[in-house]
Short mmCIF file of C-alpha atoms in Angstrom, two decimals:
data_model
loop_
_atom_site.label_atom_id
_atom_site.label_comp_id
_atom_site.label_asym_id
_atom_site.label_seq_id
_atom_site.Cartn_x
_atom_site.Cartn_y
_atom_site.Cartn_z
CA MET A 11 89.62 -17.74 13.40
CA GLY A 12 88.17 -21.07 14.43
CA LEU A 13 87.46 -23.24 17.41
CA ALA A 14 89.10 -21.94 20.58
CA LYS A 15 91.02 -24.06 23.06
CA ARG A 16 89.34 -24.08 26.44
CA ILE A 17 90.36 -23.23 30.00
CA ILE A 18 88.34 -25.14 32.57
CA PRO A 19 88.69 -24.28 36.24
CA CYS A 20 87.93 -27.30 38.37
CA LEU A 21 86.11 -27.13 41.68
CA ASP A 22 86.67 -30.06 44.03
CA VAL A 23 83.61 -29.93 46.25
CA ASP A 24 83.18 -31.68 49.60
CA LYS A 25 79.93 -31.25 51.56
CA GLY A 26 79.07 -28.13 49.61
CA ARG A 27 82.46 -26.34 49.89
CA VAL A 28 85.26 -26.00 47.38
CA VAL A 29 88.42 -27.72 48.54
CA LYS A 30 91.62 -28.69 46.83
CA GLY A 31 93.71 -31.61 47.88
CA VAL A 32 97.39 -31.59 47.10
CA LYS A 33 98.07 -35.10 45.83
CA PHE A 34 94.61 -35.88 47.25
CA GLU A 35 95.68 -35.06 50.79
CA SER A 36 95.96 -31.83 52.81
CA ILE A 37 92.75 -29.92 52.23
CA ARG A 38 92.43 -26.13 52.14
CA ASP A 39 89.05 -24.41 52.08
CA ALA A 40 88.48 -22.20 49.03
CA GLY A 41 84.86 -21.14 49.31
CA ASP A 42 81.26 -21.49 48.19
CA PRO A 43 81.15 -23.35 44.85
CA VAL A 44 78.41 -21.17 43.38
CA GLU A 45 80.29 -17.96 44.23
CA VAL A 46 83.52 -19.39 42.86
CA ALA A 47 81.85 -20.64 39.66
CA LYS A 48 80.17 -17.28 39.13
CA ARG A 49 83.48 -15.49 39.47
CA TYR A 50 85.04 -17.79 36.89
CA ASN A 51 82.06 -17.31 34.56
CA ASP A 52 82.53 -13.54 34.79
CA GLU A 53 86.29 -13.79 34.29
CA GLY A 54 85.77 -15.68 31.02
CA ALA A 55 86.21 -19.36 31.92
CA ASP A 56 85.10 -21.55 29.02
CA GLU A 57 83.50 -24.23 31.17
CA ILE A 58 83.29 -25.24 34.81
CA THR A 59 84.05 -28.70 36.12
CA PHE A 60 82.61 -29.67 39.47
CA LEU A 61 84.08 -32.76 41.10
CA ASP A 62 82.05 -34.08 43.98
CA ILE A 63 84.48 -35.70 46.38
CA THR A 64 81.85 -36.32 49.06
CA ALA A 65 81.43 -39.95 50.01
CA SER A 66 78.11 -39.98 51.87
CA HIS A 67 74.56 -40.10 50.54
CA GLU A 68 73.56 -36.90 52.36
CA GLY A 69 76.50 -35.30 50.58
CA ARG A 70 75.01 -36.33 47.24
CA ASP A 71 71.82 -34.44 47.93
CA THR A 72 73.87 -31.39 48.86
CA THR A 73 75.63 -31.77 45.52
CA LEU A 74 72.41 -31.85 43.50
CA HIS A 75 71.27 -28.76 45.32
CA THR A 76 74.58 -26.98 44.67
CA VAL A 77 74.45 -27.93 40.97
CA GLU A 78 70.93 -26.51 40.80
CA ARG A 79 72.00 -23.23 42.37
CA MET A 80 75.02 -23.06 40.09
CA ALA A 81 73.01 -23.74 36.95
CA SER A 82 70.67 -20.82 37.63
CA GLN A 83 73.57 -18.37 37.88
CA VAL A 84 76.27 -19.71 35.61
CA PHE A 85 75.65 -19.66 31.85
CA ILE A 86 78.60 -21.61 30.53
CA PRO A 87 78.83 -25.41 30.31
CA LEU A 88 78.98 -27.29 33.57
CA THR A 89 80.45 -30.78 33.95
CA VAL A 90 79.82 -32.71 37.14
CA GLY A 91 81.78 -35.77 38.20
CA GLY A 92 82.43 -37.89 41.25
CA GLY A 93 80.43 -40.93 42.28
CA VAL A 94 78.46 -41.23 39.02
CA ARG A 95 77.49 -44.92 38.98
CA THR A 96 74.00 -45.35 37.56
CA LEU A 97 71.82 -43.99 34.76
CA GLN A 98 69.67 -42.50 37.50
CA ASP A 99 72.71 -40.58 38.87
CA ILE A 100 73.21 -39.12 35.40
CA ARG A 101 69.56 -38.24 34.99
CA ASN A 102 69.53 -36.52 38.41
CA LEU A 103 72.60 -34.44 37.58
CA LEU A 104 71.33 -33.44 34.13
CA ASN A 105 67.96 -32.52 35.60
CA ALA A 106 69.69 -30.43 38.25
CA GLY A 107 71.38 -28.47 35.47
CA ALA A 108 74.64 -30.24 34.60
CA ASP A 109 75.47 -30.25 30.89
CA LYS A 110 77.90 -33.15 31.04
CA VAL A 111 78.72 -35.83 33.56
CA SER A 112 82.12 -37.31 34.12
CA ILE A 113 82.35 -41.06 34.73
CA ASN A 114 85.45 -42.52 36.32
CA SER A 115 85.59 -45.72 38.40
CA ALA A 116 82.13 -46.90 37.33
CA ALA A 117 83.51 -47.16 33.79
CA VAL A 118 86.43 -49.27 35.00
CA HIS A 119 84.13 -51.60 36.94
CA ASN A 120 81.60 -51.87 34.11
CA PRO A 121 82.63 -50.46 30.70
CA GLU A 122 79.13 -51.19 29.33
CA PHE A 123 77.83 -48.45 31.61
CA VAL A 124 79.48 -45.88 29.33
CA ARG A 125 77.78 -47.38 26.29
CA GLU A 126 74.38 -47.36 28.00
CA ALA A 127 74.87 -43.79 29.21
CA ALA A 128 75.89 -42.53 25.76
CA ASP A 129 72.97 -44.35 24.14
CA ARG A 130 70.51 -42.91 26.58
CA PHE A 131 71.74 -39.34 27.01
CA GLY A 132 73.98 -38.79 23.97
CA SER A 133 77.77 -38.77 23.69
CA GLN A 134 77.83 -34.98 24.00
CA CYS A 135 77.18 -35.22 27.74
CA ILE A 136 79.35 -38.23 28.59
CA VAL A 137 82.90 -37.47 29.69
CA VAL A 138 85.12 -40.36 30.72
CA ALA A 139 87.71 -39.43 33.32
CA ILE A 140 90.96 -41.36 33.12
CA ASP A 141 93.46 -41.36 35.96
CA ALA A 142 96.73 -42.54 34.43
CA LYS A 143 100.01 -43.34 36.08
CA LYS A 144 103.28 -44.18 34.37
CA VAL A 145 104.21 -47.81 35.04
CA SER A 146 107.15 -48.25 32.66
CA ALA A 147 110.74 -48.02 33.91
CA GLU A 148 113.01 -45.28 32.60
CA SER A 149 114.77 -47.69 30.24
CA GLU A 150 111.49 -48.97 28.74
CA SER A 151 109.20 -47.29 26.25
CA ASN A 152 106.41 -45.28 27.91
CA ARG A 153 103.44 -47.15 29.31
CA TRP A 154 100.64 -45.79 31.45
CA GLU A 155 98.04 -47.67 33.43
CA ILE A 156 94.60 -46.74 34.77
CA PHE A 157 94.41 -46.25 38.53
CA THR A 158 91.32 -45.89 40.69
CA HIS A 159 90.71 -44.75 44.28
CA GLY A 160 92.49 -41.45 43.86
CA GLY A 161 95.53 -43.04 42.28
CA ARG A 162 96.04 -45.78 44.87
CA LYS A 163 94.64 -48.81 43.11
CA PRO A 164 96.17 -50.17 39.88
CA THR A 165 93.85 -51.91 37.43
CA GLY A 166 96.28 -53.41 34.93
CA ILE A 167 94.46 -51.55 32.13
CA ASP A 168 96.60 -49.77 29.55
CA ALA A 169 95.62 -46.09 29.46
CA ILE A 170 95.81 -45.62 25.69
CA ALA A 171 93.84 -48.77 24.85
CA TRP A 172 91.30 -47.72 27.48
CA ALA A 173 90.87 -44.24 26.02
CA ARG A 174 90.23 -45.79 22.59
CA GLN A 175 87.76 -48.29 24.02
CA MET A 176 85.85 -45.59 25.91
CA THR A 177 85.44 -43.43 22.80
CA GLU A 178 84.24 -46.47 20.85
CA TYR A 179 81.67 -46.98 23.61
CA GLY A 180 80.43 -43.43 23.14
CA ALA A 181 82.44 -41.11 25.40
CA GLY A 182 82.21 -37.63 23.86
CA GLU A 183 85.28 -36.33 25.65
CA ILE A 184 88.21 -37.63 27.71
CA LEU A 185 89.34 -35.94 30.94
CA LEU A 186 92.89 -37.16 31.40
CA THR A 187 94.57 -36.74 34.78
CA SER A 188 98.15 -37.71 35.37
CA MET A 189 98.40 -39.24 38.83
CA ASP A 190 102.14 -38.64 38.78
CA LYS A 191 101.65 -34.91 38.22
CA ASP A 192 98.42 -34.10 40.02
CA GLY A 193 99.04 -31.57 42.77
CA THR A 194 102.75 -31.18 41.98
CA LYS A 195 102.58 -27.90 40.01
CA ASP A 196 105.33 -29.33 37.78
CA GLY A 197 103.24 -29.21 34.61
CA PHE A 198 101.18 -31.79 32.73
CA ASP A 199 102.55 -35.19 31.78
CA ILE A 200 103.00 -34.12 28.16
CA ALA A 201 103.86 -37.59 26.83
CA VAL A 202 100.63 -39.24 28.02
CA THR A 203 98.57 -36.23 26.92
CA ARG A 204 100.03 -36.42 23.42
CA ALA A 205 99.69 -40.20 23.23
CA ILE A 206 96.00 -40.14 24.18
CA SER A 207 95.14 -37.07 22.13
CA ASP A 208 96.62 -38.79 19.06
CA ALA A 209 94.87 -42.08 19.86
CA VAL A 210 91.27 -40.79 20.03
CA THR A 211 89.04 -38.69 17.78
CA VAL A 212 87.18 -36.89 20.58
CA PRO A 213 88.43 -33.82 22.51
CA VAL A 214 90.90 -34.40 25.34
CA ILE A 215 91.10 -32.28 28.49
CA ALA A 216 94.54 -32.29 30.11
CA SER A 217 94.58 -32.25 33.89
CA GLY A 218 97.00 -32.62 36.76
CA GLY A 219 100.07 -30.54 37.47
CA VAL A 220 99.42 -26.97 36.31
CA GLY A 221 101.61 -24.55 38.25
CA THR A 222 102.36 -21.87 35.66
CA LEU A 223 100.71 -20.39 32.58
CA GLN A 224 103.44 -21.88 30.41
CA HIS A 225 102.29 -25.33 31.58
CA MET A 226 98.89 -24.65 29.99
CA VAL A 227 100.53 -23.56 26.74
CA ASN A 228 102.61 -26.74 26.73
CA GLY A 229 99.53 -28.90 27.32
CA VAL A 230 97.98 -27.52 24.14
CA LEU A 231 100.99 -27.04 21.87
CA GLN A 232 103.03 -30.08 22.92
CA GLY A 233 100.38 -32.34 24.42
CA GLY A 234 97.75 -31.66 21.76
CA ALA A 235 95.05 -31.06 24.41
CA ASP A 236 91.81 -29.39 23.34
CA ALA A 237 91.24 -27.99 26.81
CA VAL A 238 93.24 -27.55 29.99
CA LEU A 239 91.89 -28.01 33.48
CA ALA A 240 93.34 -26.37 36.57
CA ALA A 241 92.29 -25.74 40.12
CA SER A 242 94.64 -24.23 42.65
CA ILE A 243 96.32 -21.60 40.48
CA PHE A 244 92.90 -20.02 39.98
CA HIS A 245 91.36 -20.69 43.39
CA PHE A 246 94.13 -18.93 45.25
CA ALA A 247 94.16 -16.10 42.72
CA GLU A 248 97.73 -16.67 41.56
CA TYR A 249 96.41 -15.92 38.08
CA THR A 250 93.07 -14.84 36.70
CA ILE A 251 91.45 -16.72 33.83
CA ARG A 252 91.91 -13.59 31.72
CA GLU A 253 95.66 -13.53 32.38
CA ALA A 254 95.91 -17.19 31.47
CA LYS A 255 94.03 -16.61 28.21
CA GLU A 256 96.10 -13.60 27.24
CA TYR A 257 99.25 -15.60 27.86
CA MET A 258 97.97 -18.42 25.65
CA VAL A 259 96.96 -16.03 22.88
CA ALA A 260 100.48 -14.54 22.98
CA ALA A 261 101.79 -18.08 22.47
CA GLY A 262 99.73 -18.32 19.28
CA ILE A 263 96.79 -20.32 20.65
CA GLU A 264 93.23 -19.57 19.54
CA MET A 265 91.26 -18.52 22.64
CA ARG A 266 87.97 -16.81 23.46
CA LEU A 267 88.81 -13.45 25.03
CA MET B 1 48.68 -9.67 29.47
CA THR B 2 51.77 -11.58 30.48
CA GLU B 3 53.47 -13.21 27.53
CA ILE B 4 53.91 -16.97 27.79
CA VAL B 5 57.15 -18.46 26.50
CA ALA B 6 56.83 -22.25 26.15
CA VAL B 7 60.01 -24.30 26.43
CA LEU B 8 59.35 -27.76 25.03
CA ASP B 9 60.07 -30.61 27.42
CA TYR B 10 59.92 -33.94 25.62
CA GLY B 11 61.92 -36.04 28.04
CA MET B 12 65.35 -35.59 26.48
CA GLY B 13 67.34 -34.43 29.50
CA ASN B 14 68.69 -31.01 30.24
CA LEU B 15 66.08 -28.62 28.83
CA HIS B 16 66.10 -26.63 32.04
CA SER B 17 69.29 -24.76 31.16
CA ALA B 18 67.44 -22.99 28.38
CA ALA B 19 64.60 -22.11 30.75
CA LYS B 20 66.98 -20.81 33.41
CA ALA B 21 68.84 -18.61 30.93
CA LEU B 22 65.53 -17.27 29.57
CA GLU B 23 64.39 -16.48 33.10
CA LYS B 24 67.61 -14.58 33.66
CA VAL B 25 66.93 -12.25 30.68
CA ALA B 26 63.11 -12.19 30.81
CA ASP B 27 61.44 -8.82 31.13
CA GLY B 28 58.04 -9.76 32.50
CA GLN B 29 57.52 -12.80 30.25
CA LYS B 30 56.55 -16.05 31.90
CA ILE B 31 58.83 -18.97 31.04
CA VAL B 32 56.94 -22.27 31.09
CA VAL B 33 58.68 -25.63 30.68
CA THR B 34 55.95 -27.82 29.26
CA SER B 35 55.29 -31.33 28.01
CA ASP B 36 51.78 -30.38 26.85
CA PRO B 37 51.28 -29.56 23.14
CA GLN B 38 48.19 -27.53 24.09
CA VAL B 39 50.39 -25.07 25.98
CA VAL B 40 52.54 -24.75 22.86
CA ALA B 41 49.43 -24.10 20.77
CA THR B 42 48.54 -21.03 22.82
CA ALA B 43 52.02 -19.76 23.76
CA ASP B 44 53.24 -16.36 22.56
CA ARG B 45 56.72 -17.72 21.87
CA VAL B 46 58.12 -21.20 21.58
CA VAL B 47 61.62 -22.44 22.40
CA PHE B 48 62.54 -25.84 21.00
CA PRO B 49 65.75 -27.03 22.66
CA GLY B 50 67.31 -30.38 22.00
CA VAL B 51 70.07 -32.69 23.10
CA GLY B 52 70.88 -36.30 22.38
CA ALA B 53 70.29 -38.44 19.33
CA ILE B 54 67.81 -37.42 16.62
CA ARG B 55 66.01 -40.78 16.46
CA ASP B 56 65.02 -40.59 20.13
CA CYS B 57 64.28 -36.91 19.80
CA MET B 58 61.83 -37.39 16.88
CA ARG B 59 60.23 -40.40 18.59
CA GLU B 60 59.64 -38.47 21.82
CA LEU B 61 58.38 -35.45 19.88
CA SER B 62 55.78 -37.35 17.88
CA GLY B 63 54.86 -39.58 20.84
CA ARG B 64 53.78 -36.42 22.68
CA GLY B 65 52.17 -34.67 19.73
CA PHE B 66 54.88 -32.03 19.66
CA ASP B 67 55.74 -32.59 15.98
CA GLN B 68 52.39 -31.16 14.93
CA ALA B 69 52.55 -28.42 17.58
CA VAL B 70 55.95 -27.22 16.33
CA ARG B 71 54.88 -27.25 12.66
CA GLU B 72 51.74 -25.32 13.55
CA ALA B 73 53.64 -22.75 15.61
CA ALA B 74 55.98 -22.26 12.65
CA SER B 75 53.14 -21.72 10.17
CA ARG B 76 50.99 -19.70 12.59
CA GLY B 77 53.63 -16.98 12.90
CA THR B 78 54.56 -17.61 16.55
CA PRO B 79 58.22 -16.66 17.16
CA LEU B 80 60.02 -20.00 17.35
CA LEU B 81 63.61 -20.60 18.44
CA GLY B 82 65.28 -23.95 17.75
CA ILE B 83 68.46 -24.87 19.64
CA CYS B 84 71.03 -27.53 18.64
CA VAL B 85 69.14 -30.79 18.00
CA GLY B 86 66.02 -28.57 18.01
CA MET B 87 67.48 -26.83 14.95
CA GLN B 88 68.40 -30.14 13.33
CA ALA B 89 64.90 -31.50 13.91
CA LEU B 90 63.50 -28.58 11.87
CA MET B 91 65.26 -29.87 8.75
CA SER B 92 63.76 -32.36 6.27
CA HIS B 93 66.02 -35.27 7.04
CA SER B 94 68.94 -36.39 9.20
CA GLU B 95 71.45 -39.07 8.32
CA GLU B 96 72.04 -39.79 12.04
CA ASN B 97 70.87 -43.19 13.39
CA GLY B 98 70.68 -44.66 9.89
CA GLY B 99 68.43 -41.90 8.53
CA VAL B 100 65.50 -40.14 10.22
CA GLU B 101 62.70 -38.04 8.72
CA CYS B 102 62.48 -34.68 10.49
CA LEU B 103 59.93 -31.86 10.63
CA GLY B 104 60.68 -30.27 7.27
CA VAL B 105 60.32 -26.62 8.34
CA PHE B 106 63.59 -25.98 6.46
CA PRO B 107 64.66 -27.80 3.29
CA GLY B 108 67.98 -29.03 4.70
CA ASN B 109 69.72 -32.24 5.69
CA VAL B 110 71.73 -33.13 8.77
CA VAL B 111 75.04 -34.83 8.03
CA HIS B 112 78.06 -36.07 10.01
CA PHE B 113 81.26 -34.02 10.12
CA GLY B 114 83.22 -37.04 8.93
CA GLU B 115 87.00 -36.97 8.91
CA ARG B 116 88.20 -33.42 8.36
CA HIS B 117 91.46 -31.60 8.81
CA SER B 118 92.43 -28.12 9.91
CA GLU B 119 94.38 -25.74 7.67
CA PHE B 120 97.49 -27.05 9.48
CA GLY B 121 96.70 -30.65 8.60
CA ASP B 122 95.63 -31.95 12.06
CA ARG B 123 92.62 -34.19 12.15
CA LEU B 124 89.70 -32.28 13.65
CA LYS B 125 88.11 -33.77 16.75
CA VAL B 126 84.45 -34.79 16.59
CA PRO B 127 82.25 -33.76 18.37
CA HIS B 128 82.88 -30.13 17.43
CA MET B 129 83.01 -29.02 21.05
CA GLY B 130 83.75 -25.58 22.44
CA TRP B 131 83.58 -21.90 21.58
CA ASN B 132 83.62 -21.06 17.88
CA GLN B 133 83.00 -17.89 15.91
CA VAL B 134 79.78 -17.19 14.07
CA ARG B 135 79.80 -15.03 10.95
CA GLN B 136 76.51 -13.20 10.59
CA SER B 137 75.63 -13.90 6.97
CA GLN B 138 72.63 -11.60 6.97
CA PRO B 139 71.38 -8.84 9.25
CA HIS B 140 68.67 -10.04 11.59
CA PRO B 141 66.93 -8.61 14.69
CA MET B 142 68.21 -11.67 16.58
CA TRP B 143 71.78 -10.40 16.10
CA ALA B 144 71.06 -7.02 17.72
CA GLY B 145 73.89 -6.00 20.05
CA ILE B 146 76.03 -9.03 19.11
CA PRO B 147 79.29 -8.26 17.29
CA ASP B 148 79.95 -10.18 14.09
CA PHE B 149 82.28 -13.18 14.65
CA SER B 150 81.30 -13.49 18.32
CA ARG B 151 81.97 -16.86 19.91
CA PHE B 152 79.26 -19.27 21.00
CA TYR B 153 79.42 -22.70 22.62
CA PHE B 154 78.92 -25.64 20.25
CA VAL B 155 78.71 -29.35 20.93
CA HIS B 156 77.62 -31.55 18.02
CA SER B 157 78.84 -34.29 15.69
CA TYR B 158 76.32 -33.60 12.92
CA HIS B 159 75.72 -30.35 11.08
CA VAL B 160 73.05 -28.87 8.86
CA SER B 161 73.63 -28.77 5.12
CA GLY B 162 71.72 -27.73 2.01
CA VAL B 163 69.76 -24.83 3.53
CA PRO B 164 69.37 -22.11 0.83
CA GLU B 165 71.63 -19.13 1.38
CA ASN B 166 68.76 -16.71 1.93
CA GLN B 167 67.67 -18.85 4.91
CA GLN B 168 71.10 -18.85 6.52
CA ALA B 169 71.52 -16.25 9.24
CA GLY B 170 75.02 -17.24 10.32
CA THR B 171 77.79 -19.67 9.51
CA CYS B 172 80.61 -21.31 11.39
CA GLU B 173 83.85 -22.86 10.20
CA TYR B 174 85.11 -26.26 11.34
CA GLY B 175 86.89 -28.05 8.53
CA LEU B 176 84.12 -26.66 6.35
CA GLU B 177 81.66 -23.78 6.54
CA PHE B 178 78.28 -24.90 7.86
CA PRO B 179 75.07 -23.07 8.86
CA ALA B 180 75.24 -22.06 12.53
CA ALA B 181 71.93 -20.18 12.39
CA VAL B 182 68.99 -20.42 10.01
CA CYS B 183 65.96 -18.16 9.67
CA ARG B 184 62.67 -18.06 7.85
CA GLY B 185 59.92 -15.61 8.79
CA ASN B 186 59.07 -16.22 12.44
CA VAL B 187 61.50 -19.13 12.85
CA PHE B 188 65.12 -18.77 13.97
CA ALA B 189 67.28 -21.72 14.88
CA VAL B 190 70.87 -22.07 16.04
CA GLN B 191 73.29 -24.97 16.17
CA PHE B 192 75.11 -23.56 19.20
CA HIS B 193 73.81 -23.28 22.77
CA PRO B 194 72.89 -19.65 23.51
CA GLU B 195 71.90 -20.66 27.06
CA LYS B 196 75.53 -21.76 27.63
CA SER B 197 77.20 -18.90 25.75
CA ASP B 198 77.46 -16.06 28.22
CA PRO B 199 77.48 -13.16 27.32
CA HIS B 200 76.42 -13.10 23.63
CA GLY B 201 74.14 -16.12 23.92
CA LEU B 202 72.13 -14.40 26.63
CA THR B 203 71.83 -11.32 24.39
CA LEU B 204 70.46 -13.57 21.65
CA LEU B 205 67.85 -15.00 24.04
CA GLU B 206 66.94 -11.48 25.13
CA ASN B 207 66.53 -10.53 21.45
CA PHE B 208 64.26 -13.52 20.96
CA LEU B 209 61.99 -12.36 23.80
CA ARG B 210 61.65 -8.96 22.07
CA TRP B 211 61.48 -10.21 18.50
CA ALA B 212 58.34 -9.21 16.59
CA PRO B 213 58.60 -10.97 13.22
#
């Protein structure tokens, strides 16, 4: 009885197709985003996250159109991220049917943008995406830093302090991706998930590294995540959402079945 | 004659989700997203969705003459459905944004969750975000076909308080029990997002389109 933990399949979309990069490289085609999202909706996904990895302007228009199509067929919350830089970008996405937008590098370049966005549209629709990478040596105590450009560019910003700052500025949720784990299928970075979940008062979505259902359980029970995000294990039908939820329920986690 | 269902658009962002979900379950009714209080005055049903902060919401509502239109729809007997901030705006007062007078259709207040803990002692995250169970505290045509304790999608940092028990249609538990649905005559309002709560939320919207209070 109570609030359920969430499973969020993530669609990486390039020029209107779902793709999934392994460590942001080799791309495999996984289908039409609207079809994929609909399937997840029907299987019982708790939300859908749509990451637009298209670089060009034409691509952005395709994205708005895809979000519109998705929103008329998918009746669970939809978060859209990737290239969100201005209040107008946010307005366009919300008008197209997104429920939340995820802000990543624009927040790093201009933290005030998060404050303005939360003031204008409400914290409930502002997700701040944090790409964290461990920078401490084995002998030191754990320290993670924010990276941009798909994990290539260090910023010198401490991940935990950043998560706190972003929630003070009005982020309603944190999407935390471990750059060390993303694409590895080795499981979440539990230590950073726990550290950030304990540091902020808003929900935290754990991302990066899911390869088994036990990894999702660990993200919640050990990492303290409120939601877990995964892509490839669902896209390539290794597991259904239903199987993942049943596994989590068996581990004692409150889920929506 | 085709029934007109007016979905209030007062410039607060994603109100189209509600319209799209209503279109999905409509059975001949025409769903009209409108920023014109005149359309609300003549509509057969009114949906009052809401997102964002209450101060902006009330300012936009009264700036467009919607405050009067909503009160009139409520007293005229037009079936009215409030959603999320739309529900909160129907109360007397909200403590959000330093205190804001609301529409006063229900005698309740809107208060912050504050710092609360689960039964296991963990601090509960705010906003209350995700799928939670709703206990149906009284039978109501809007609950038709929806099992008791079904889950709906919530996202809010403030909750309604002080609504008399006989006007509570459902409650939810998150550190405390709070009204998740309120009802009075032709008005029904929910804190959760039925338009984002497939499948039971869509059933609720379908019930609203059939409701004859």
